[in-house]
Tab-separated table of C-alpha atoms in Angstrom:
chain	number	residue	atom	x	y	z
A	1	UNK	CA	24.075	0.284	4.548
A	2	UNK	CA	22.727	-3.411	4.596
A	3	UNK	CA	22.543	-3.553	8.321
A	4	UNK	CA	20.568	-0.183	8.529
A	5	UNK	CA	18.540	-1.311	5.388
A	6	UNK	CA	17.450	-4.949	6.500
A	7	UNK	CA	16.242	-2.204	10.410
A	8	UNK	CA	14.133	-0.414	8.666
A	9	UNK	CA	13.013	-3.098	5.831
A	10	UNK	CA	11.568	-4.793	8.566
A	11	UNK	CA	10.099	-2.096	10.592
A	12	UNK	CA	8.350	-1.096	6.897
A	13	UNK	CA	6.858	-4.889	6.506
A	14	UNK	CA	4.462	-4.297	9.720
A	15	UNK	CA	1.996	-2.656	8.115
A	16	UNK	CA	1.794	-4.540	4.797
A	17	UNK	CA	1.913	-7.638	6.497
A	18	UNK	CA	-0.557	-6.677	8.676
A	19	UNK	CA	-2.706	-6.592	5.392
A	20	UNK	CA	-1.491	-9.404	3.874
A	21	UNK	CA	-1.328	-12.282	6.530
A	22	UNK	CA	-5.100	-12.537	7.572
A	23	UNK	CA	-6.407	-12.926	3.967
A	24	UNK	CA	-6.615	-16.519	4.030
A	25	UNK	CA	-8.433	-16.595	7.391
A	26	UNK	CA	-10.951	-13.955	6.073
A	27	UNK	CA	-13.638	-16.560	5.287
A	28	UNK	CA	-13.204	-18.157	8.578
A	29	UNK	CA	-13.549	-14.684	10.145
A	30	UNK	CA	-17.027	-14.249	8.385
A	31	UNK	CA	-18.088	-17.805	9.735
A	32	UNK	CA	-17.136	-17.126	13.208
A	33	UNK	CA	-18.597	-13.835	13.402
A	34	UNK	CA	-21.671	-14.936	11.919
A	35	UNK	CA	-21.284	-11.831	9.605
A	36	UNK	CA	-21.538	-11.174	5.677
A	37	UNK	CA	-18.875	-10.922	3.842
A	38	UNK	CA	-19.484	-7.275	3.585
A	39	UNK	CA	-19.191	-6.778	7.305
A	40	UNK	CA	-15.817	-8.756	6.846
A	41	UNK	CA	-14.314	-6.795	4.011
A	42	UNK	CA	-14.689	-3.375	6.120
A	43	UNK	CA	-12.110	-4.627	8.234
A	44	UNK	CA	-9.655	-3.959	5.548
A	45	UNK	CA	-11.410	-0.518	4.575
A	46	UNK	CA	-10.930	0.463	8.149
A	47	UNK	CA	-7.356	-0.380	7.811
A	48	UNK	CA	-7.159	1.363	4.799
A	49	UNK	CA	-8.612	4.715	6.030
A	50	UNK	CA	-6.901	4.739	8.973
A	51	UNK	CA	-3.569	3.770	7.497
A	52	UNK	CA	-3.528	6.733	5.150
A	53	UNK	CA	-5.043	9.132	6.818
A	54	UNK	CA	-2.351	9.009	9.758
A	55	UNK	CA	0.271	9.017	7.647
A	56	UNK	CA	-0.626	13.208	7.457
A	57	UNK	CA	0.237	13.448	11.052
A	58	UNK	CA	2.928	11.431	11.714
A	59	UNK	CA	5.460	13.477	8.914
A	60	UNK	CA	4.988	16.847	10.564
A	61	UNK	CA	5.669	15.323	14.043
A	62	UNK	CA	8.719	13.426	13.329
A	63	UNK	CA	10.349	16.532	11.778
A	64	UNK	CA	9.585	18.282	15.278
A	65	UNK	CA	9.857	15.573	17.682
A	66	UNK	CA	12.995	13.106	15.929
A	67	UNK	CA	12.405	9.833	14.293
A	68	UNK	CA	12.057	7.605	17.180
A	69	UNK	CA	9.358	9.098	19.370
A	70	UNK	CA	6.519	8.893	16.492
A	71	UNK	CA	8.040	5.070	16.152
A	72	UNK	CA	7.148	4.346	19.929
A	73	UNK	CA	3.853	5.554	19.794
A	74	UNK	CA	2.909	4.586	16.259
A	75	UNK	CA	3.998	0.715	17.162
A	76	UNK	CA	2.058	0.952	20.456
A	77	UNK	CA	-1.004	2.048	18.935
A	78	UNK	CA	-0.557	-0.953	16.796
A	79	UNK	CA	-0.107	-3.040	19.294
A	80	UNK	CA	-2.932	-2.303	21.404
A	81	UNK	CA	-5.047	-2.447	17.784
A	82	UNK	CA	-3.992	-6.349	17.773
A	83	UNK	CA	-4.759	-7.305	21.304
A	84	UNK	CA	-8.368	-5.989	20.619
A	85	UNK	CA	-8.439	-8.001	17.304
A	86	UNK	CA	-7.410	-11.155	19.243
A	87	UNK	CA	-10.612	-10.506	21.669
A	88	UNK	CA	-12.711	-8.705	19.529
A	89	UNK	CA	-16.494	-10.111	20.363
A	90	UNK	CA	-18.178	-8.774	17.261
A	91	UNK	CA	-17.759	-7.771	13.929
A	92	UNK	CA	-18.183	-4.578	14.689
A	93	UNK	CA	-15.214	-4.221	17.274
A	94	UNK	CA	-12.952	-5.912	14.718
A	95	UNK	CA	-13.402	-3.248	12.302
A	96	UNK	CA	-12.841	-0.933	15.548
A	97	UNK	CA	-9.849	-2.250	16.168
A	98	UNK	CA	-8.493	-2.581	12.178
A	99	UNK	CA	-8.689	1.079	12.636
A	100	UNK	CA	-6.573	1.311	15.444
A	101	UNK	CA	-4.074	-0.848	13.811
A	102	UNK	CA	-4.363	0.806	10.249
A	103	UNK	CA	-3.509	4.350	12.807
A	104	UNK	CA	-0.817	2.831	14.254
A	105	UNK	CA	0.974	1.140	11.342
A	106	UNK	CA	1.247	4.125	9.340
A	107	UNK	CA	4.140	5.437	11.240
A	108	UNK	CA	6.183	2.624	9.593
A	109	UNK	CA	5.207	4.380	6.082
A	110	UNK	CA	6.393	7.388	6.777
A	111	UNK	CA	9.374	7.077	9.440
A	112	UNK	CA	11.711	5.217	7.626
A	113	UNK	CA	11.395	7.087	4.377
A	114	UNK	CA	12.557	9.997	6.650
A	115	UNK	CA	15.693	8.098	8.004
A	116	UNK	CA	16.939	7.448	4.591
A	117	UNK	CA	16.574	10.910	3.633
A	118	UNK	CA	18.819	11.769	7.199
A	119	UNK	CA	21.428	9.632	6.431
A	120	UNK	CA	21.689	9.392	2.672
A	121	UNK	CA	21.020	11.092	-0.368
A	122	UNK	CA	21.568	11.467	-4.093
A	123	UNK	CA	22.858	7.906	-5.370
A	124	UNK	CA	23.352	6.139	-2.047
A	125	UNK	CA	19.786	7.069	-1.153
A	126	UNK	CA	18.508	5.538	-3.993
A	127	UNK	CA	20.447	2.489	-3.892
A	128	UNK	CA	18.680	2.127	-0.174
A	129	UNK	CA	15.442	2.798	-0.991
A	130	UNK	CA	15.689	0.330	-3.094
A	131	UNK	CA	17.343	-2.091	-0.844
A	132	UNK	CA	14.235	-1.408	1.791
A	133	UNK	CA	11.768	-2.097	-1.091
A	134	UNK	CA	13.294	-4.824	-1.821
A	135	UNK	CA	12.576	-6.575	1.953
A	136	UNK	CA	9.230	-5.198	1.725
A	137	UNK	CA	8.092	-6.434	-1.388
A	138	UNK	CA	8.513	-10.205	-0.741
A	139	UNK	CA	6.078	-9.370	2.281
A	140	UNK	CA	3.065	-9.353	-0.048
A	141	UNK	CA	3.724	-12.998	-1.352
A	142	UNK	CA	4.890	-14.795	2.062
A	143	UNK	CA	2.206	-13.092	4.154
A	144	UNK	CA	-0.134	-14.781	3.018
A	145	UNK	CA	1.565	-18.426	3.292
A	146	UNK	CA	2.334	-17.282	6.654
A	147	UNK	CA	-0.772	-16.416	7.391
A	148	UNK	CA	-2.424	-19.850	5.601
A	149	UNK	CA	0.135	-21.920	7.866
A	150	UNK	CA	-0.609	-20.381	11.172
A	151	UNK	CA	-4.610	-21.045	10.780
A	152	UNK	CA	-3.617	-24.432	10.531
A	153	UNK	CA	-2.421	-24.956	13.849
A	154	UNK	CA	-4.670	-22.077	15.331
A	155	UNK	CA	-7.536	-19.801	14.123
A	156	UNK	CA	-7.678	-16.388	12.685
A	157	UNK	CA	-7.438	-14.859	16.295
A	158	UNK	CA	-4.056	-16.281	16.437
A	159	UNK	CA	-3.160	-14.230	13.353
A	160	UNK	CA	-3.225	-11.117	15.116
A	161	UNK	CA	-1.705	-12.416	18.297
A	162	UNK	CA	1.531	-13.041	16.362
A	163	UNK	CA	1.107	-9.516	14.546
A	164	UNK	CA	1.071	-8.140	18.349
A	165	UNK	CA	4.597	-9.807	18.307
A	166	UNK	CA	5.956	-9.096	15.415
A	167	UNK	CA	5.631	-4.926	16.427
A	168	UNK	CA	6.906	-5.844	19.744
A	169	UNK	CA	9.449	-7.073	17.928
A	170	UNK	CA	10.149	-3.869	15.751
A	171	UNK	CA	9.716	-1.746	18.986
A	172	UNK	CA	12.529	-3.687	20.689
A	173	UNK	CA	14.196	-2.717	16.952
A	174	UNK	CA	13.425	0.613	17.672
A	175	UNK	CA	14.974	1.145	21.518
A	176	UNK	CA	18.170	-0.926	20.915
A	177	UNK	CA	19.145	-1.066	17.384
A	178	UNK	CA	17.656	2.016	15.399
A	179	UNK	CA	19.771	5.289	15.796
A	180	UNK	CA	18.020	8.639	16.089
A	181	UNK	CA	18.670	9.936	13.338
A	182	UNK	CA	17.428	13.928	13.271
A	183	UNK	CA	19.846	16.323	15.205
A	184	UNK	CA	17.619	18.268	17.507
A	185	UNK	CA	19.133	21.446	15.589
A	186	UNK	CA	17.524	19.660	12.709
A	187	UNK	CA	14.556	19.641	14.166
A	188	UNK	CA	11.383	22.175	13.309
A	189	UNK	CA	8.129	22.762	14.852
A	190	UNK	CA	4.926	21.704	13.036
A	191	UNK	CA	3.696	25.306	11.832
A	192	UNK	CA	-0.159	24.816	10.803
A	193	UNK	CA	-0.608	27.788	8.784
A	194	UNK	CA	2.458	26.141	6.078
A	195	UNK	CA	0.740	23.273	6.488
A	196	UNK	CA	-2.195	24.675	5.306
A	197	UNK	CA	-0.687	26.553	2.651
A	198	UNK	CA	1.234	23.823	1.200
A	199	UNK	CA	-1.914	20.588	0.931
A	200	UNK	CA	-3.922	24.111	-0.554
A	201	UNK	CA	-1.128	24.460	-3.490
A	202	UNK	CA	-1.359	20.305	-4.043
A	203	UNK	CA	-4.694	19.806	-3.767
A	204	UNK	CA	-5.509	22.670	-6.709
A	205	UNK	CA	-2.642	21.588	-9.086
A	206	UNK	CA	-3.082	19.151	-11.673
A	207	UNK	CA	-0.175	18.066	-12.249
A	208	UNK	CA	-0.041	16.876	-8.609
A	209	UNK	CA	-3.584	15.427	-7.750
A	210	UNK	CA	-3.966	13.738	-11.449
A	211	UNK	CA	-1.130	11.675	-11.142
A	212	UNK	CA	-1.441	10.931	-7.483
A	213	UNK	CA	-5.212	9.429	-8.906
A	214	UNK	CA	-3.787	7.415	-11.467
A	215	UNK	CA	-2.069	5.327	-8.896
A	216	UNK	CA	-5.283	5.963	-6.365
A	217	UNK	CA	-7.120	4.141	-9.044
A	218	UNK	CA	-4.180	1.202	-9.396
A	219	UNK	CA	-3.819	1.069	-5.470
A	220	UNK	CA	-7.439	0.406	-5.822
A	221	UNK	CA	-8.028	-2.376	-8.111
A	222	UNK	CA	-5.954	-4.079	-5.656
A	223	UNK	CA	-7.054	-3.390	-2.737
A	224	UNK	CA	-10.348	-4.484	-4.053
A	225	UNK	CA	-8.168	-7.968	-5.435
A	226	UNK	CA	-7.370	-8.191	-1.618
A	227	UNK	CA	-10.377	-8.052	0.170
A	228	UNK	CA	-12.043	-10.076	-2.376
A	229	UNK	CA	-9.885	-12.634	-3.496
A	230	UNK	CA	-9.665	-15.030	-0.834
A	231	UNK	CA	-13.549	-15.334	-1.073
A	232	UNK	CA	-13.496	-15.777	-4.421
A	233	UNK	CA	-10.315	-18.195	-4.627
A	234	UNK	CA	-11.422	-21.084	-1.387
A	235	UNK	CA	-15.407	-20.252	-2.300
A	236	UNK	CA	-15.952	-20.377	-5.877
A	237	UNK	CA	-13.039	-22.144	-7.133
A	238	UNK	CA	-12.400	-24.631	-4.181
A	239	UNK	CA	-8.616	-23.608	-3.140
A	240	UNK	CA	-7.386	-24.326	0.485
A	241	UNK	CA	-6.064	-21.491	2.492
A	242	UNK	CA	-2.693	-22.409	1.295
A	243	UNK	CA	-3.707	-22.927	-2.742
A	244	UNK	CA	-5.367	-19.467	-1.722
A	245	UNK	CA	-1.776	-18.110	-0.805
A	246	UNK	CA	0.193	-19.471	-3.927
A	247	UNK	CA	-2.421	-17.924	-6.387
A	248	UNK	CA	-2.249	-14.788	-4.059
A	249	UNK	CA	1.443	-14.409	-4.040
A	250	UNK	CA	1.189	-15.293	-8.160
A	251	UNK	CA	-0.762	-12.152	-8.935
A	252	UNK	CA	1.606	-9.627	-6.208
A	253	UNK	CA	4.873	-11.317	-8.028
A	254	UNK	CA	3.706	-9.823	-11.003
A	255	UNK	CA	3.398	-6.140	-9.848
A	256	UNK	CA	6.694	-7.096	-7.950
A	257	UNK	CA	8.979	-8.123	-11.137
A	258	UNK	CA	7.614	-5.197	-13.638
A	259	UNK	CA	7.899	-2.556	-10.648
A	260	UNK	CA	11.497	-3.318	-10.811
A	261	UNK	CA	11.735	-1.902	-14.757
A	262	UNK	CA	9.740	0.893	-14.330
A	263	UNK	CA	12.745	3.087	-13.511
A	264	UNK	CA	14.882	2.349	-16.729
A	265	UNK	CA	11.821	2.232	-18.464
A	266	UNK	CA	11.322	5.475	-17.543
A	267	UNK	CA	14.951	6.524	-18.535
A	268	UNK	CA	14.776	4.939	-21.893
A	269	UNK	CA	11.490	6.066	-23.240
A	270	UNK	CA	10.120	8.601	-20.645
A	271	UNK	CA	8.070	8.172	-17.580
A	272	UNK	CA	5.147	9.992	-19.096
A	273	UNK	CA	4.988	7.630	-21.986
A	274	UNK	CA	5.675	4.546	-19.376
A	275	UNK	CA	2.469	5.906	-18.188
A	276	UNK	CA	0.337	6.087	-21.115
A	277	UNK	CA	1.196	2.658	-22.488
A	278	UNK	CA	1.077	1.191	-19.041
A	279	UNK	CA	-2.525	2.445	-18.569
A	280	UNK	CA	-3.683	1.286	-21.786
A	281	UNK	CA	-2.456	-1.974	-20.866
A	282	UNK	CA	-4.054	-2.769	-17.276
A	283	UNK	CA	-7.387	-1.416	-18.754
A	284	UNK	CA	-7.802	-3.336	-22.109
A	285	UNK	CA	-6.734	-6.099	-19.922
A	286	UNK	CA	-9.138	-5.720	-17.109
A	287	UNK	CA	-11.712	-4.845	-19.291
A	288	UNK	CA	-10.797	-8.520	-21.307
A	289	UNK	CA	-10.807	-10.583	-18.221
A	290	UNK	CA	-14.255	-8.917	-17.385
A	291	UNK	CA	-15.901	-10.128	-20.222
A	292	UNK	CA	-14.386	-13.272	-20.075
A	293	UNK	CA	-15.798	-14.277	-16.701
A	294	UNK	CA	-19.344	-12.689	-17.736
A	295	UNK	CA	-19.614	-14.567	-20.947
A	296	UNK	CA	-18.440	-17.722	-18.558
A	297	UNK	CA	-14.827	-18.067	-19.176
A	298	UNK	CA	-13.361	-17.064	-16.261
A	299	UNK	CA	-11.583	-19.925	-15.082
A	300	UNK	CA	-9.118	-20.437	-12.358
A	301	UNK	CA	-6.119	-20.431	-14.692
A	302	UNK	CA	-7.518	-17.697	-16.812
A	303	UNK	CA	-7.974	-15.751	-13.638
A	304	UNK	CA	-4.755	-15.652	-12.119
A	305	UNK	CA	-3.200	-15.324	-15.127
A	306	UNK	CA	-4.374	-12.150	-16.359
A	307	UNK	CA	-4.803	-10.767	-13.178
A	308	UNK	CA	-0.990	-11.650	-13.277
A	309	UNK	CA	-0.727	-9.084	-16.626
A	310	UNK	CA	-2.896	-6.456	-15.248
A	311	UNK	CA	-1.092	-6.411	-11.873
A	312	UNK	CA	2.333	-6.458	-14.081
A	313	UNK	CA	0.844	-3.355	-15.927
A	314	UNK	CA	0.263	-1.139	-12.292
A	315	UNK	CA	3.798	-2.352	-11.002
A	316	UNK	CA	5.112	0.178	-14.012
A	317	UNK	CA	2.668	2.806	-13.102
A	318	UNK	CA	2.871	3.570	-9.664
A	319	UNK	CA	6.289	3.857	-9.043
A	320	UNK	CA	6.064	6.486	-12.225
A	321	UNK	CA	3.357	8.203	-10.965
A	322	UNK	CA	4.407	8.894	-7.571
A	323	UNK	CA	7.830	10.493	-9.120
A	324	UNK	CA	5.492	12.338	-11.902
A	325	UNK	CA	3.455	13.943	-9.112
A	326	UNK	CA	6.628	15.077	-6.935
A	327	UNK	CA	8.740	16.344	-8.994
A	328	UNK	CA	7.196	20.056	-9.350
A	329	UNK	CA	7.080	19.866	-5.643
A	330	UNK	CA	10.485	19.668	-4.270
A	331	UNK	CA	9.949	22.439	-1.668
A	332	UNK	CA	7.428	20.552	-0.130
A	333	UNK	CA	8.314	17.344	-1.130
A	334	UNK	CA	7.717	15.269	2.096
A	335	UNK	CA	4.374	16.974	2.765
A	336	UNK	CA	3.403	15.716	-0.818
A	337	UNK	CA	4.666	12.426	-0.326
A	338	UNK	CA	2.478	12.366	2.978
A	339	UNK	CA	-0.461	13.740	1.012
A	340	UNK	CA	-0.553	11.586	-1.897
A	341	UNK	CA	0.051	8.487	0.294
A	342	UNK	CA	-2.973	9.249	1.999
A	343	UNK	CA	-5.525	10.095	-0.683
A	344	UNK	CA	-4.740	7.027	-2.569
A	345	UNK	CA	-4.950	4.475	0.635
A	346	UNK	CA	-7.977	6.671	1.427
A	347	UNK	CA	-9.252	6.075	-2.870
A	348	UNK	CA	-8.747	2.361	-1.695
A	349	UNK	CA	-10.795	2.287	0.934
A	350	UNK	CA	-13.847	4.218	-0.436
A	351	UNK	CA	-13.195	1.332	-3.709
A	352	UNK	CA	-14.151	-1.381	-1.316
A	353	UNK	CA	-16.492	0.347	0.171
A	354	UNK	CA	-18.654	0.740	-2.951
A	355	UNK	CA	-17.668	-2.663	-4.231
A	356	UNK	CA	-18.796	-4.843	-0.883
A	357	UNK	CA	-22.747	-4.206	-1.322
A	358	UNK	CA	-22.101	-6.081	-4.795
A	359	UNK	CA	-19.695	-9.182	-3.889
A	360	UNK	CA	-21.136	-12.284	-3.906
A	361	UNK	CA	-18.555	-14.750	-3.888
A	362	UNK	CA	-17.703	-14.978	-7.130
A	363	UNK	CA	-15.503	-12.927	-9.592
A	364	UNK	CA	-17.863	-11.072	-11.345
A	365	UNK	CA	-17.991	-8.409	-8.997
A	366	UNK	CA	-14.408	-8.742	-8.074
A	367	UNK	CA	-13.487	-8.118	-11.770
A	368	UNK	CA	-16.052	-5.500	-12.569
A	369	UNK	CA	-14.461	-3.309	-9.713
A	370	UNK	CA	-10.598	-3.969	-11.110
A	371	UNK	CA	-11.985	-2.991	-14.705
A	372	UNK	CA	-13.503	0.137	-13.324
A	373	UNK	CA	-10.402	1.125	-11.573
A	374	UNK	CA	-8.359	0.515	-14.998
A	375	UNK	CA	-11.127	2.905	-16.824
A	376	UNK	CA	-10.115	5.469	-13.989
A	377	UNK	CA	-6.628	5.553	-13.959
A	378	UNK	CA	-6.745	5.281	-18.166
A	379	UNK	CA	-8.785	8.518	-17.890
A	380	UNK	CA	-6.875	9.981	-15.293
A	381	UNK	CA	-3.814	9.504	-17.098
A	382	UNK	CA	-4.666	11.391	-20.046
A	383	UNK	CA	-5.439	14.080	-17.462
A	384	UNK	CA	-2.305	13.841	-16.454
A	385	UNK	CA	-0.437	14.194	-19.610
A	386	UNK	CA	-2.960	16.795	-20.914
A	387	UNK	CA	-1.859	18.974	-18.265
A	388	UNK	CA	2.016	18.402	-18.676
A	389	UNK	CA	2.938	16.288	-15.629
A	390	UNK	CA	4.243	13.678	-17.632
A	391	UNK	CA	6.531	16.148	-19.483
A	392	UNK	CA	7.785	17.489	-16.832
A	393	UNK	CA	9.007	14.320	-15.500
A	394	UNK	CA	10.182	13.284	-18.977
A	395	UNK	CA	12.574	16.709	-18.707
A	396	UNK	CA	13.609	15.718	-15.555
A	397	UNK	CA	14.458	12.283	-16.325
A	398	UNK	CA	15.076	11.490	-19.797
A	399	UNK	CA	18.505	11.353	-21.511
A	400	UNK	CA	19.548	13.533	-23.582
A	401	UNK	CA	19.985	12.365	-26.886
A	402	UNK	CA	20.925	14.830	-29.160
């Protein structure tokens, strides 16, 4: 189990680090480019809209075709994606190629959530889930030191020249290590019209969409922290690419730590009132360190520090949510999964989108955008609750204690 955990652990990191390990070269980017910083963010929202959009397709076709075949095309994609970053010209073909990339990636989202499921379940599943988590969550906080070391001895072209690698890398994973795991008597043929059916049933149930939003509007806040911070971090408060990094991988540590007690949280009090309290939490919090930095408070150690709290708050949410929103869907619980992926990468993207024309290197508008995410996932909680999806994963989940 740790052998096949640490294959797929590191297949999964591709895309996040993909996100992660140009952040501290983003300001360079902009100055190279001669482009806003705008321009530079969209190269993340194409990422973003990319990454969960393909996640719909490549489910469907790795239930029809095995687990390997989506892998060798997803990872080329990818691939090709980074080459074009390396040359890109203009600001305009980086974003280009981001979406390529984002396209590509995706298959590592979804792939290796399938293996698991082919090889485990119940208890042992669990336990490696949690085991591939694990490798991907320190990606998040070393990415970024990664990322602020190469720039040292290269630029941010090199960046994506060692991302090309790093898939060839999981590709040669892929053909020599990674067994298929789907019998091809396991295997069924994408049928559109259940397709169809099934993203009609989510997409007009409550109890699915609401909490799916709640953690659209966490995955949000920060995304938005990600395309903004690095601006905000070496521009208004004077940190190098590597100070950058260590107040970067501060903030993700605390999603990191409280994402790992959101499960006997959940157990203990109830996933649905994990939720509420959570949500409470990350707004009045947000909403605090908003007015702080508008009435002129907002310094560096003040930043990162509730940032820190709030992040700490959406590491007990999401992980509840995502359970919350599947669990009246077992039937169709992989096309779900798929689904909901994709509308909250997709949430994140549109965030930065309307954010950018407002950023202007400081934290105002970086902090404005976090506190309006933590309005929308408090509201979109009590949705959620209203409409009984966090009772029915209290039912499913709670112990008894009669």
């Amino acid at each position: 189990m740790l052998r096949m955990a640490a294959i797929l652990g590191l297949l999964s990191t591709v895309g996040p680090v993909s996100i992660d390990m140009y952040l501290p070269a983003l300001p360079a980017m902009a100055a190279d480019l001669e482009t806003s910083v705008g321009a530079t963010q969209a190269t993340l929202t194409a990422f973003f809209l990319a990454f969960g959009v393909a996640q719909m397709i490549y489910g469907p076709w790795a239930d029809q075709a095995g687990r390997k075949v989506p892998l060798y095309f997803g990872l080329s994609v990818f691939i090709i994606g980074s080459v074009g970053c390396v040359f890109a010209p203009s600001i305009e073909w980086l974003v280009a190629f981001r979406f390529l990339q984002g396209a590509g990636g995706a298959v590592v989202m979804v792939v290796p959530r399938a293996v698991i499921r082919d090889l485990y379940t119940g208890t042992d599943g669990t336990r490696l889930m949690a085991l591939v988590m694990l490798v991907i969550s320190v990606s998040p906080m070393l990415a970024p030191l990664a990322g602020s070391i190469v720039i040292e001895f290269g630029t941010w072209r090199t960046i994506f020249a060692l991302l090309c690698v790093v898939a060839l890398g999981s590709l040669v994973l892929v053909r020599f290590v990674l067994p298929e795991t789907l019998a091809p008597a396991d295997r069924v043929p994408v049928n559109t019209r259940n397709l169809l059916r099934g993203c009609r049933t989510l997409l007009f149930d409550a109890q699915f969409m609401s909490p799916t939003f709640v953690g659209g509007f966490g995955m949000a806040s920060f995304f938005v922290f990600i395309a903004s911070a690095s601006f905000v971090y070496t521009g208004q408060y004077g940190l190098s690419p590597m100070g950058f990094s260590l107040a970067f991988a501060a903030n993700a540590l605390g999603f990191f730590l409280a994402s790992q007690t959101a499960a006997p949280l959940g157990v203990r009090f109830g996933m649905g009132r994990v939720v509420a309290s959570a949500t409470v939490g990350f707004a009045v919090t947000a909403l605090l360190l908003l007015a702080l930095v508008a009435a002129g408070y907002g310094s560096l150690g003040v930043l990162i520090g509730m940032l820190f709290v709030a992040n700490a708050f959406m590491g007990l949410v999401i992980p509840s949510v995502m359970v919350m929103a599947l669990d009246p869907h077992g039937e169709i619980a992989g096309l779900a999964s798929s689904l909901g992926g994709t509308l909250q990468m997709v949430a994140g993207g549109v965030m930065i989108a309307l954010a950018a024309p407002f950023f202007d290197g400081t934290a105002l508008p970086m902090v404005a955008a976090i506190a309006l995410c933590g309005v929308g996932a408090l509201v979109m909680s009590r949705i959620a609750l209203r409409g009984g999806a966090g009772q029915v994963a209290d039912d499913a989940r709670a112990p008894d204690r009669s």
